PDB file of C-alpha atoms in Angstrom:
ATOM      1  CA  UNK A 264      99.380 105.465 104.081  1.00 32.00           C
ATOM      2  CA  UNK A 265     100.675 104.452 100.578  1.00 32.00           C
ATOM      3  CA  UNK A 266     104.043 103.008 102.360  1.00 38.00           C
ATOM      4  CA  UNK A 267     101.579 100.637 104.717  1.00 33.00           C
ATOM      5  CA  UNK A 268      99.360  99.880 101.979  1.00 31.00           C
ATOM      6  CA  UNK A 269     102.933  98.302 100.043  1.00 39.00           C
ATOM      7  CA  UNK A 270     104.255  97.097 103.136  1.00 39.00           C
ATOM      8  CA  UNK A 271     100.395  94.795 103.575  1.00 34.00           C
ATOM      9  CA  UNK A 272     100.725  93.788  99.771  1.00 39.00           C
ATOM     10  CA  UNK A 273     104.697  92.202 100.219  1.00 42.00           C
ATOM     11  CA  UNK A 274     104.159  90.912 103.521  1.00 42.00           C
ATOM     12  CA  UNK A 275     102.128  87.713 101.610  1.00 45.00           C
ATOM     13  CA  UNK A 276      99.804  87.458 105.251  1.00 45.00           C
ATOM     14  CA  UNK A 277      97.032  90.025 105.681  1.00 45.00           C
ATOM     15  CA  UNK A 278      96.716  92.181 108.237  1.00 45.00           C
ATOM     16  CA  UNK A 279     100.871  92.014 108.805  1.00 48.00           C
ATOM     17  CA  UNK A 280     103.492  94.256 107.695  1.00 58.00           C
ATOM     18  CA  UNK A 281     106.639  93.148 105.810  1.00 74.00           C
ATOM     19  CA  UNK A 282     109.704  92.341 107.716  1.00 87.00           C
ATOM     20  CA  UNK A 283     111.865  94.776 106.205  1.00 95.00           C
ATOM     21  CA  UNK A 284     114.619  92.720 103.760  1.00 97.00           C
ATOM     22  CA  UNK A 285     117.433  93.008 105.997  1.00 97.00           C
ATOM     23  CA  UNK A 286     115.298  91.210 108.662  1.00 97.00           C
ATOM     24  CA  UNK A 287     114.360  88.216 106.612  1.00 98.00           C
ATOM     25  CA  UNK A 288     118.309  86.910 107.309  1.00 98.00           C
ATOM     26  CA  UNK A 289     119.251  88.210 110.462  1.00 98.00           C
ATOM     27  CA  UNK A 290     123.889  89.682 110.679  1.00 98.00           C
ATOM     28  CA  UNK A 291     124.758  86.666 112.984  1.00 98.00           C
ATOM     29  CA  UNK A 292     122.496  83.919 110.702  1.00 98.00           C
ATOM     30  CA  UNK A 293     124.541  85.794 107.330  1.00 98.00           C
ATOM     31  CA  UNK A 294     127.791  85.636 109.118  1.00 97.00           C
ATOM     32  CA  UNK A 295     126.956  81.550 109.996  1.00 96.00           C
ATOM     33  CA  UNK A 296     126.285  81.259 106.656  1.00 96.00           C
ATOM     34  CA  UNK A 297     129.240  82.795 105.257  1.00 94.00           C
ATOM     35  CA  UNK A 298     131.693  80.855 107.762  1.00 93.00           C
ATOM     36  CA  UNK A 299     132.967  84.324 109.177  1.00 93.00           C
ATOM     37  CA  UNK A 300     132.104  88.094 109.996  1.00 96.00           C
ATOM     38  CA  UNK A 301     129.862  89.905 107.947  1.00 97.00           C
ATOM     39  CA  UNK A 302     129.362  94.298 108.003  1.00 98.00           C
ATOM     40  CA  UNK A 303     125.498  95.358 108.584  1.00 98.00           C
ATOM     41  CA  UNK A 304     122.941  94.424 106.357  1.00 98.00           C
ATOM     42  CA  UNK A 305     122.303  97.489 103.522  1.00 98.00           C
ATOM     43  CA  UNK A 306     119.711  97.121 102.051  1.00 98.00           C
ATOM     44  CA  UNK A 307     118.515  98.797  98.386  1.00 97.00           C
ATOM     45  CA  UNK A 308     115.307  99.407  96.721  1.00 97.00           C
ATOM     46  CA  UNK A 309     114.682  99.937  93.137  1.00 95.00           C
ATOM     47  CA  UNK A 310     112.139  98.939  90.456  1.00 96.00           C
ATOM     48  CA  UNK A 311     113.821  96.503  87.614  1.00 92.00           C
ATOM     49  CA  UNK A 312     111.841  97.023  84.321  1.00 92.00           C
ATOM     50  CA  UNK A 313     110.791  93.507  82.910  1.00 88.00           C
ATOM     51  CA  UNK A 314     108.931  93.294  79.528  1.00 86.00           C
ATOM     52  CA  UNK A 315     105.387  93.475  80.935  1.00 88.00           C
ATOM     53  CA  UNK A 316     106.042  95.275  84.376  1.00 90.00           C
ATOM     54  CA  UNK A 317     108.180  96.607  86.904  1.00 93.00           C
ATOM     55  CA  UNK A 318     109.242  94.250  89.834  1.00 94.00           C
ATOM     56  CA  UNK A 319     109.684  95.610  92.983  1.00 95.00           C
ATOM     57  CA  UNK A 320     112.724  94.870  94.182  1.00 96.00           C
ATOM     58  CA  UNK A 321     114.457  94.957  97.804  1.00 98.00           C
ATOM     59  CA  UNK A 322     117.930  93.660  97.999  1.00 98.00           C
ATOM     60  CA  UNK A 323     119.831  92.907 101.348  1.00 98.00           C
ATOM     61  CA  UNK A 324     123.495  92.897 101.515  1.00 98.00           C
ATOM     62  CA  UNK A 325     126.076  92.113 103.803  1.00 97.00           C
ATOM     63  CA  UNK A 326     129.206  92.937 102.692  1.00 95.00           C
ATOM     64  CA  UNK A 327     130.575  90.748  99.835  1.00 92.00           C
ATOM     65  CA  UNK A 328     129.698  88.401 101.186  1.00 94.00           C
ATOM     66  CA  UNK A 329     125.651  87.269 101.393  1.00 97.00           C
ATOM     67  CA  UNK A 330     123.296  88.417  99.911  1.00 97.00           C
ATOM     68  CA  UNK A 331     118.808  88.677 100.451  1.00 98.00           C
ATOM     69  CA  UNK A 332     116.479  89.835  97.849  1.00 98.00           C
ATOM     70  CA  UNK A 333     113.339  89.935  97.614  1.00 98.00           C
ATOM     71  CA  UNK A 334     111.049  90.322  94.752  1.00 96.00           C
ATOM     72  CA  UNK A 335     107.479  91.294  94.656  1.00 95.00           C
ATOM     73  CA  UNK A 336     106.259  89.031  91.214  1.00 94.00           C
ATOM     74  CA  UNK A 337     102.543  90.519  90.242  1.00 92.00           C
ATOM     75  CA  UNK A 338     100.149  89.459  88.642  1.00 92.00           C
ATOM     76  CA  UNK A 339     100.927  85.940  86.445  1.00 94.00           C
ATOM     77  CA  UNK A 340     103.726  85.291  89.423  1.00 96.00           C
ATOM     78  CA  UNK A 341     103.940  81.800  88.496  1.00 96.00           C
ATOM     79  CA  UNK A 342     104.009  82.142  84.710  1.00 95.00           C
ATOM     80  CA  UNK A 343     106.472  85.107  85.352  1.00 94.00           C
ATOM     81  CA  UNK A 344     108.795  82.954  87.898  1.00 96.00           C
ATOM     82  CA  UNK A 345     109.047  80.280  85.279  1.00 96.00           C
ATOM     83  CA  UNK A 346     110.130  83.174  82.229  1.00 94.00           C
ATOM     84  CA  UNK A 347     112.692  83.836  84.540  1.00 93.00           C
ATOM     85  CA  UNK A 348     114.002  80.465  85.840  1.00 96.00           C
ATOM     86  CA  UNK A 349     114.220  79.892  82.154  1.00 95.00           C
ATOM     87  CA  UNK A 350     116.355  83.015  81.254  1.00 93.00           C
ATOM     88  CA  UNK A 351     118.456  81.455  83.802  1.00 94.00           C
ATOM     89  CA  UNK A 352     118.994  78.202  82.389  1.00 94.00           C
ATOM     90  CA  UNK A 353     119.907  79.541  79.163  1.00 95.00           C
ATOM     91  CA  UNK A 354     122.595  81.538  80.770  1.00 94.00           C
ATOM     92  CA  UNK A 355     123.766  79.041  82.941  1.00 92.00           C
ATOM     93  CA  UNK A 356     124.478  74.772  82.814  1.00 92.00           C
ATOM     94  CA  UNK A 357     123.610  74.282  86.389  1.00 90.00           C
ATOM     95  CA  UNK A 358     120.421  74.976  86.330  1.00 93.00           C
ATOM     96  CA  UNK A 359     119.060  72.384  89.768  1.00 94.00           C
ATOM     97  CA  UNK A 360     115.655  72.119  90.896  1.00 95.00           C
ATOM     98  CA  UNK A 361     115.486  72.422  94.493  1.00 96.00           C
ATOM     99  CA  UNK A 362     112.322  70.369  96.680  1.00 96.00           C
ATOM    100  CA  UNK A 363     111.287  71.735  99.837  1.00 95.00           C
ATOM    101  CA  UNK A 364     111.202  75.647  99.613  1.00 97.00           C
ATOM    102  CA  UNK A 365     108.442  77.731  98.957  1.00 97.00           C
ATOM    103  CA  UNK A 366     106.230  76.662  96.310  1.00 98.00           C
ATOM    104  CA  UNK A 367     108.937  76.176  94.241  1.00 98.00           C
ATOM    105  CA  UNK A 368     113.209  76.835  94.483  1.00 98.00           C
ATOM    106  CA  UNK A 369     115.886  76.088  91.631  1.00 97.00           C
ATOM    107  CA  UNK A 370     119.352  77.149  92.134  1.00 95.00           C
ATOM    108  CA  UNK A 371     121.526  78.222  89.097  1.00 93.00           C
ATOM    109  CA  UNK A 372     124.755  80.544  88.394  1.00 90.00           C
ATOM    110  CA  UNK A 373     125.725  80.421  92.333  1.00 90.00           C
ATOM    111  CA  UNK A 374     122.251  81.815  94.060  1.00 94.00           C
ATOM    112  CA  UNK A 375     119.145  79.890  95.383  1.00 96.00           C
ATOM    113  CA  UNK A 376     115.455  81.394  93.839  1.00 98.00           C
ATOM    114  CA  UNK A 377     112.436  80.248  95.871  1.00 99.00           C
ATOM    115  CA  UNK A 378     108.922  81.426  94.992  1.00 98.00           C
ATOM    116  CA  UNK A 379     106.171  81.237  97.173  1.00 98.00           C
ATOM    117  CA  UNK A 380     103.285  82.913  96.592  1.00 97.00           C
ATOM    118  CA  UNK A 381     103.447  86.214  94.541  1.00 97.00           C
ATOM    119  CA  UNK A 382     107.333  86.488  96.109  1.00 97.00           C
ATOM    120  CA  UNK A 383     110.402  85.771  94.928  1.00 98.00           C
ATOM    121  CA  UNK A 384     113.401  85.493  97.228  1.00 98.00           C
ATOM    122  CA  UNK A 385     116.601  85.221  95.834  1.00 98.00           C
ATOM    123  CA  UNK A 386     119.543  84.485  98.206  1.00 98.00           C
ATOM    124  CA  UNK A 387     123.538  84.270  97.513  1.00 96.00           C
ATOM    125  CA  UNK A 388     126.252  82.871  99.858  1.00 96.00           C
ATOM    126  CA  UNK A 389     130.079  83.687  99.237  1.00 87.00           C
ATOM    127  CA  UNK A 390     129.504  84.860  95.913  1.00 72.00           C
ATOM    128  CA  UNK A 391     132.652  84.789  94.668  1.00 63.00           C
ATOM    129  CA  UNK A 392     133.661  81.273  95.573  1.00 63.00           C
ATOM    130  CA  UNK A 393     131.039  80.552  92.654  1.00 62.00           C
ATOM    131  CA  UNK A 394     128.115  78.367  94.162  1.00 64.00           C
ATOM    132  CA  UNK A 395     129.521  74.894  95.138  1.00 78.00           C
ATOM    133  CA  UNK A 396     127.204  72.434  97.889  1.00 84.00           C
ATOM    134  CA  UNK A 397     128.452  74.380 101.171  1.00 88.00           C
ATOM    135  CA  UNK A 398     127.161  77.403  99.454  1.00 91.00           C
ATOM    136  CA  UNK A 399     123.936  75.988  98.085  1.00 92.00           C
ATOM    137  CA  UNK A 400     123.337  74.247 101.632  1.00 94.00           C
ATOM    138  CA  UNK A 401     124.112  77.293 103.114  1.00 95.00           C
ATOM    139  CA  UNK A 402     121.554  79.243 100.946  1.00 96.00           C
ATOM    140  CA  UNK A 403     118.732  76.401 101.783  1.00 97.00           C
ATOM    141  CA  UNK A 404     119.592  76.987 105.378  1.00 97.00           C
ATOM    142  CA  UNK A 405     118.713  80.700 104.959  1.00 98.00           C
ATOM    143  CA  UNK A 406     116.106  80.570 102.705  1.00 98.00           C
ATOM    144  CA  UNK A 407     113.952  78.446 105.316  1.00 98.00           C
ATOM    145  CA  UNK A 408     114.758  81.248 107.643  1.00 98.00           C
ATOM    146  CA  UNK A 409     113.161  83.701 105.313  1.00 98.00           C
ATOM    147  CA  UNK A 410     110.324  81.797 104.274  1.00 98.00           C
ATOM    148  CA  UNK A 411     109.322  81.478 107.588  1.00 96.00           C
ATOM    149  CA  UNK A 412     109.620  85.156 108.161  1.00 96.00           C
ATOM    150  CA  UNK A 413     107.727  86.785 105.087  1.00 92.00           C
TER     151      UNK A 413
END
């Protein structure tokens, strides 16, 4: 019961379970994304402490190469989305505000963050090629997909 009531609370649309993370980005749209083959999706769950909470945190991966997560915000999501777009910015110059996605997207340090609602998807393509426009295009491209699946 506990592991549907979670499931109601990150899906963001009452009366419907969450996709599980790896479903948000489907193997074949990760591999598009990355320009090649890409292993299964593994996904991880853990709780990352923050100052006033503990985000719950599902992470995606598939291979080196691409990369889902998904954060569930809390209370204050907004206020709490901004702390952390801004902890970005300090440790990175390329901080870009991104129209279009969720309520809000900025990209920075190579990955694409997109709130919308009280969830927080983070997505990386190619990770170590470090973040250049077929990368952030690619990430938009996914992130729509994800959106549109939470």
């Amino acid at each position: 019961m506990t592991a549907s009531i979670a499931a109601l609370l990150l899906s963001g649309t009452p009366g419907r379970a969450a996709l599980p993370v790896c479903g948000l980005v489907t193997r074949a749209e990760a591999a598009a994304a990355a320009g090649g083959t890409v292993p299964e999706g593994r996904a991880q769950v853990m709780e990352i402490p923050a100052p006033d909470r503990r985000v719950h945190t599902e992470i995606c991966m598939y291979g080196g190469k691409v990369m889902v997560s998904r954060f569930t915000l809390g209370t204050g999501a907004t206020a709490f989305f901004h702390g952390y777009q801004q902890d970005k910015a300090r440790k990175y110059d390329d901080m870009q505000s991104v129209p279009g996605l969720g309520d809000e997207a900025f990209s920075a340090g190579g990955q694409l963050t997109v709130r919308k609602g009280g969830i927080a998807l983070v997505l990386d393509v190619n990770q170590n090629l470090g973040g250049g426009a077929p990368e952030r295009a690619a990430e938009k491209r996914l992130a729509l997909l994800a959106l549109g699946r939470l």
